Amino acid sequence: MMEVSWWRTTFGQDEKQRIGAAIDGEHISQGSVTAAFEQALGAYLGVPYVVATTSGSMALLMALMALGVGPGDEVIVPNRTWIATAHAPLVLGAKVRLVDVLPDLPLMDVAQVEAAITPRTKAVIPVHLYGTMCDMPALKAVADRHGLAIVEDCAHCIEGERSGVRPGQLSDAACYSFYATKNLACGEGGAVATRSEELARQVKLLSLHGMSKNAAGRYHGSYQHWDMLTLGWKCNLDDIHSALIVDQLSRLDALWARRREIYERYEAGFSGTPGLGRPAVVGKSAHHLYTIWVDPARRDQILHDLQERGVGVAVNFRAIHLLSYFSETFGFKRGDFPRAEAIGDRTISLPFYPKLSDAEVDYVIAQVLEVVQG
Ligand SMILES: Cc1ncc(COP(=O)(O)O)c(C=O)c1O
């Protein structure tokens, strides 16, 4: 039996050397590495301003806060995402309006977004789930008609493109995660990318307690006093984490190309198998996760059987309105979001990372076919 873990990291010598240099540097939090990473990510994305944060969750929180989202506001969120997307507006005291996804794509249904808009709606958060982008031109048209801000959840989508649009290009802010298993990973990390210099300035301020000077500004040159200008949080990315991702950026496209090969191998292996569905891909997917859809009545048994055969599995994600906090706090029940529920009940994520060998992919395919068809 082979053991194919659900995730393996792709760090190399570059990262080890960078970490060494970062810890030998003068300031291991706000030295020069995070600034270099912010600039490099902006260049990769083609978005002028990037502020790195301690996580994708904090990037979402900072972007919404900088846009002035707070009590009395409503934010529209798709019910097919990680809990962080809904958590950020809730923490700011705003109301979350969940919307269902498209029937064939696990992405925000723009028609439902329009129907969910009220005079209190301030922002909408499209989630480019698994790496496939939402229909940003259609969403942008709706947002412009109603004066809404768009904050993209790009935790799964750095490399994606759809209809000539890339993440960050039609929104007010695009939020990234560099969590351990993401396409660009440093353990915990995130970033806000924006075309607005003013929004970037606000995010920077809010991610450093609202202080007028960062550490570099306080400790370098002749001492200058700082002021606290507003009430913020403390969630700036430090140089040690940035050291882990600054060089990965130059390998991002090569890593994507290997995941694309694995995607094609899985697709060829599964195509035409009764009882085994997969979400559609539109445009260039960032190929962050590879998921299959199975009989909901057998899903948990299939998860168990695959693990017994050495295949790592995950579930991304069950419908969030059925999680205890949401159902108990807001009274949601089964049947409220049928499409998100149907996918949440059927979905299984398979191992999907550049270090997988073809032999491992073939092993996973063979086990899935046996278990699903058996
Ligand atoms: C869709 C989505 N949004 C947001 C996040 C939050 O990112 P982080 O874990 O870096 O806070 C994640 C992380 O898994 C995610 O998958």
PDB file of N, CA and C and ligand atoms in Angstrom, residues 53-60 80-86 125-130 153-157 175-182 187-191 288-289 316-317, ligand 1:
ATOM      1  N   THR A  53      -0.119  40.711   5.534  1.00  0.00           N
ATOM      2  CA  THR A  53      -0.731  40.565   6.863  1.00  0.00           C
ATOM      3  C   THR A  53      -0.405  39.170   7.429  1.00  0.00           C
ATOM      4  N   THR A  54      -0.805  38.952   8.669  1.00  0.00           N
ATOM      5  CA  THR A  54      -0.460  37.684   9.318  1.00  0.00           C
ATOM      6  C   THR A  54      -1.295  36.508   8.834  1.00  0.00           C
ATOM      7  N   SER A  55      -2.376  36.754   8.112  1.00  0.00           N
ATOM      8  CA  SER A  55      -3.187  35.664   7.570  1.00  0.00           C
ATOM      9  C   SER A  55      -4.134  36.220   6.508  1.00  0.00           C
ATOM     10  N   GLY A  56      -4.747  35.292   5.775  1.00  0.00           N
ATOM     11  CA  GLY A  56      -5.779  35.700   4.814  1.00  0.00           C
ATOM     12  C   GLY A  56      -6.996  36.238   5.542  1.00  0.00           C
ATOM     13  N   SER A  57      -7.293  35.646   6.706  1.00  0.00           N
ATOM     14  CA  SER A  57      -8.441  36.115   7.496  1.00  0.00           C
ATOM     15  C   SER A  57      -8.248  37.574   7.889  1.00  0.00           C
ATOM     16  N   MET A  58      -7.034  37.910   8.327  1.00  0.00           N
ATOM     17  CA  MET A  58      -6.780  39.304   8.721  1.00  0.00           C
ATOM     18  C   MET A  58      -6.743  40.222   7.503  1.00  0.00           C
ATOM     19  N   ALA A  59      -6.334  39.701   6.356  1.00  0.00           N
ATOM     20  CA  ALA A  59      -6.365  40.521   5.132  1.00  0.00           C
ATOM     21  C   ALA A  59      -7.809  40.913   4.822  1.00  0.00           C
ATOM     22  N   LEU A  60      -8.733  39.945   4.920  1.00  0.00           N
ATOM     23  CA  LEU A  60     -10.154  40.245   4.677  1.00  0.00           C
ATOM     24  C   LEU A  60     -10.663  41.272   5.685  1.00  0.00           C
ATOM     25  N   ARG A  80     -20.280  28.988   0.003  1.00  0.00           N
ATOM     26  CA  ARG A  80     -19.399  27.923  -0.493  1.00  0.00           C
ATOM     27  C   ARG A  80     -18.018  28.478  -0.328  1.00  0.00           C
ATOM     28  N   THR A  81     -17.551  28.457   0.897  1.00  0.00           N
ATOM     29  CA  THR A  81     -16.271  29.082   1.220  1.00  0.00           C
ATOM     30  C   THR A  81     -15.804  28.590   2.576  1.00  0.00           C
ATOM     31  N   TRP A  82     -14.619  29.025   2.928  1.00  0.00           N
ATOM     32  CA  TRP A  82     -14.101  28.781   4.275  1.00  0.00           C
ATOM     33  C   TRP A  82     -14.729  29.816   5.202  1.00  0.00           C
ATOM     34  N   ILE A  83     -14.889  29.471   6.466  1.00  0.00           N
ATOM     35  CA  ILE A  83     -15.590  30.336   7.406  1.00  0.00           C
ATOM     36  C   ILE A  83     -14.994  31.749   7.528  1.00  0.00           C
ATOM     37  N   ALA A  84     -13.700  31.890   7.185  1.00  0.00           N
ATOM     38  CA  ALA A  84     -13.043  33.199   7.333  1.00  0.00           C
ATOM     39  C   ALA A  84     -13.748  34.292   6.526  1.00  0.00           C
ATOM     40  N   THR A  85     -14.330  33.930   5.377  1.00  0.00           N
ATOM     41  CA  THR A  85     -14.951  34.936   4.514  1.00  0.00           C
ATOM     42  C   THR A  85     -16.143  35.590   5.216  1.00  0.00           C
ATOM     43  N   ALA A  86     -16.888  34.786   5.962  1.00  0.00           N
ATOM     44  CA  ALA A  86     -18.044  35.326   6.686  1.00  0.00           C
ATOM     45  C   ALA A  86     -17.621  35.910   8.040  1.00  0.00           C
ATOM     46  N   ILE A 125     -18.303  39.910  -1.288  1.00  0.00           N
ATOM     47  CA  ILE A 125     -17.013  39.192  -1.295  1.00  0.00           C
ATOM     48  C   ILE A 125     -17.110  37.965  -2.201  1.00  0.00           C
ATOM     49  N   PRO A 126     -16.711  38.083  -3.472  1.00  0.00           N
ATOM     50  CA  PRO A 126     -16.639  36.883  -4.311  1.00  0.00           C
ATOM     51  C   PRO A 126     -15.479  35.997  -3.858  1.00  0.00           C
ATOM     52  N   VAL A 127     -15.686  34.692  -3.901  1.00  0.00           N
ATOM     53  CA  VAL A 127     -14.629  33.749  -3.517  1.00  0.00           C
ATOM     54  C   VAL A 127     -14.268  32.931  -4.760  1.00  0.00           C
ATOM     55  N   HIS A 128     -13.023  33.009  -5.170  1.00  0.00           N
ATOM     56  CA  HIS A 128     -12.586  32.265  -6.365  1.00  0.00           C
ATOM     57  C   HIS A 128     -12.232  30.842  -5.939  1.00  0.00           C
ATOM     58  N   LEU A 129     -13.270  30.090  -5.633  1.00  0.00           N
ATOM     59  CA  LEU A 129     -13.101  28.795  -4.968  1.00  0.00           C
ATOM     60  C   LEU A 129     -12.323  27.790  -5.808  1.00  0.00           C
ATOM     61  N   TYR A 130     -11.421  27.096  -5.164  1.00  0.00           N
ATOM     62  CA  TYR A 130     -10.556  26.058  -5.759  1.00  0.00           C
ATOM     63  C   TYR A 130      -9.602  26.644  -6.806  1.00  0.00           C
ATOM     64  N   ASP A 153     -12.022  37.375  -2.296  1.00  0.00           N
ATOM     65  CA  ASP A 153     -11.331  36.372  -1.492  1.00  0.00           C
ATOM     66  C   ASP A 153     -10.526  35.515  -2.463  1.00  0.00           C
ATOM     67  N   CYS A 154      -9.221  35.816  -2.539  1.00  0.00           N
ATOM     68  CA  CYS A 154      -8.320  35.129  -3.482  1.00  0.00           C
ATOM     69  C   CYS A 154      -7.459  34.096  -2.763  1.00  0.00           C
ATOM     70  N   ALA A 155      -7.941  33.597  -1.624  1.00  0.00           N
ATOM     71  CA  ALA A 155      -7.139  32.625  -0.874  1.00  0.00           C
ATOM     72  C   ALA A 155      -6.770  31.426  -1.741  1.00  0.00           C
ATOM     73  N   HIS A 156      -7.630  31.087  -2.726  1.00  0.00           N
ATOM     74  CA  HIS A 156      -7.362  29.929  -3.590  1.00  0.00           C
ATOM     75  C   HIS A 156      -6.834  30.356  -4.954  1.00  0.00           C
ATOM     76  N   CYS A 157      -6.666  31.632  -5.187  1.00  0.00           N
ATOM     77  CA  CYS A 157      -6.490  32.056  -6.577  1.00  0.00           C
ATOM     78  C   CYS A 157      -5.494  33.198  -6.730  1.00  0.00           C
ATOM     79  N   CYS A 175      -7.819  39.766  -1.473  1.00  0.00           N
ATOM     80  CA  CYS A 175      -7.185  39.263  -0.253  1.00  0.00           C
ATOM     81  C   CYS A 175      -6.639  37.853  -0.468  1.00  0.00           C
ATOM     82  N   TYR A 176      -5.401  37.659  -0.088  1.00  0.00           N
ATOM     83  CA  TYR A 176      -4.686  36.394  -0.328  1.00  0.00           C
ATOM     84  C   TYR A 176      -4.341  35.732   0.999  1.00  0.00           C
ATOM     85  N   SER A 177      -4.196  34.398   0.931  1.00  0.00           N
ATOM     86  CA  SER A 177      -3.755  33.642   2.099  1.00  0.00           C
ATOM     87  C   SER A 177      -2.491  32.873   1.750  1.00  0.00           C
ATOM     88  N   PHE A 178      -1.546  32.855   2.679  1.00  0.00           N
ATOM     89  CA  PHE A 178      -0.332  32.055   2.490  1.00  0.00           C
ATOM     90  C   PHE A 178      -0.261  30.968   3.561  1.00  0.00           C
ATOM     91  N   TYR A 179      -1.437  30.515   3.973  1.00  0.00           N
ATOM     92  CA  TYR A 179      -1.565  29.419   4.935  1.00  0.00           C
ATOM     93  C   TYR A 179      -0.787  28.187   4.428  1.00  0.00           C
ATOM     94  N   ALA A 180      -0.461  27.304   5.331  1.00  0.00           N
ATOM     95  CA  ALA A 180       0.422  26.166   5.061  1.00  0.00           C
ATOM     96  C   ALA A 180       0.173  25.426   3.755  1.00  0.00           C
ATOM     97  N   THR A 181      -1.087  25.266   3.366  1.00  0.00           N
ATOM     98  CA  THR A 181      -1.376  24.433   2.192  1.00  0.00           C
ATOM     99  C   THR A 181      -1.718  25.250   0.939  1.00  0.00           C
ATOM    100  N   LYS A 182      -1.517  26.557   0.989  1.00  0.00           N
ATOM    101  CA  LYS A 182      -1.898  27.378  -0.157  1.00  0.00           C
ATOM    102  C   LYS A 182      -0.839  27.300  -1.277  1.00  0.00           C
ATOM    103  N   GLY A 187       3.135  29.030   6.166  1.00  0.00           N
ATOM    104  CA  GLY A 187       2.608  28.672   7.485  1.00  0.00           C
ATOM    105  C   GLY A 187       1.373  29.502   7.748  1.00  0.00           C
ATOM    106  N   GLU A 188       1.578  30.738   8.162  1.00  0.00           N
ATOM    107  CA  GLU A 188       0.478  31.697   8.329  1.00  0.00           C
ATOM    108  C   GLU A 188       0.898  33.005   7.684  1.00  0.00           C
ATOM    109  N   GLY A 189       0.068  33.532   6.818  1.00  0.00           N
ATOM    110  CA  GLY A 189       0.379  34.810   6.176  1.00  0.00           C
ATOM    111  C   GLY A 189      -0.743  35.200   5.240  1.00  0.00           C
ATOM    112  N   GLY A 190      -0.779  36.453   4.858  1.00  0.00           N
ATOM    113  CA  GLY A 190      -1.811  36.913   3.937  1.00  0.00           C
ATOM    114  C   GLY A 190      -1.416  38.256   3.346  1.00  0.00           C
ATOM    115  N   ALA A 191      -2.250  38.771   2.469  1.00  0.00           N
ATOM    116  CA  ALA A 191      -1.962  40.082   1.877  1.00  0.00           C
ATOM    117  C   ALA A 191      -3.227  40.691   1.303  1.00  0.00           C
ATOM    118  N   HIS A 288      -5.973  25.267  -7.165  1.00  0.00           N
ATOM    119  CA  HIS A 288      -5.546  25.165  -5.762  1.00  0.00           C
ATOM    120  C   HIS A 288      -5.964  23.832  -5.142  1.00  0.00           C
ATOM    121  N   LEU A 289      -7.220  23.427  -5.389  1.00  0.00           N
ATOM    122  CA  LEU A 289      -7.697  22.157  -4.818  1.00  0.00           C
ATOM    123  C   LEU A 289      -8.290  21.303  -5.929  1.00  0.00           C
ATOM    124  N   ASN A 316     -13.597  20.325   1.540  1.00  0.00           N
ATOM    125  CA  ASN A 316     -13.565  21.791   1.371  1.00  0.00           C
ATOM    126  C   ASN A 316     -14.812  22.223   0.587  1.00  0.00           C
ATOM    127  N   PHE A 317     -15.845  22.569   1.152  1.00  0.00           N
ATOM    128  CA  PHE A 317     -16.120  22.673   2.568  1.00  0.00           C
ATOM    129  C   PHE A 317     -17.569  22.228   2.742  1.00  0.00           C
TER     130      PHE A 317
HETATM  131  C1  LIG B   1     -11.538  30.579   0.806  1.00  0.00           C
HETATM  132  C2  LIG B   1     -10.681  31.008   1.951  1.00  0.00           C
HETATM  133  N1  LIG B   1     -10.796  32.257   2.427  1.00  0.00           N
HETATM  134  C3  LIG B   1     -10.044  32.706   3.440  1.00  0.00           C
HETATM  135  C4  LIG B   1      -9.120  31.889   4.063  1.00  0.00           C
HETATM  136  C5  LIG B   1      -8.379  32.429   5.239  1.00  0.00           C
HETATM  137  O1  LIG B   1      -7.006  32.359   5.115  1.00  0.00           O
HETATM  138  P1  LIG B   1      -6.069  32.177   6.410  1.00  0.00           P
HETATM  139  O2  LIG B   1      -6.149  30.739   6.824  1.00  0.00           O
HETATM  140  O3  LIG B   1      -4.714  32.561   5.898  1.00  0.00           O
HETATM  141  O4  LIG B   1      -6.559  33.076   7.451  1.00  0.00           O
HETATM  142  C6  LIG B   1      -8.959  30.575   3.611  1.00  0.00           C
HETATM  143  C7  LIG B   1      -7.971  29.699   4.260  1.00  0.00           C
HETATM  144  O5  LIG B   1      -7.982  28.525   4.232  1.00  0.00           O
HETATM  145  C8  LIG B   1      -9.772  30.113   2.537  1.00  0.00           C
HETATM  146  O6  LIG B   1      -9.664  28.855   2.086  1.00  0.00           O
END
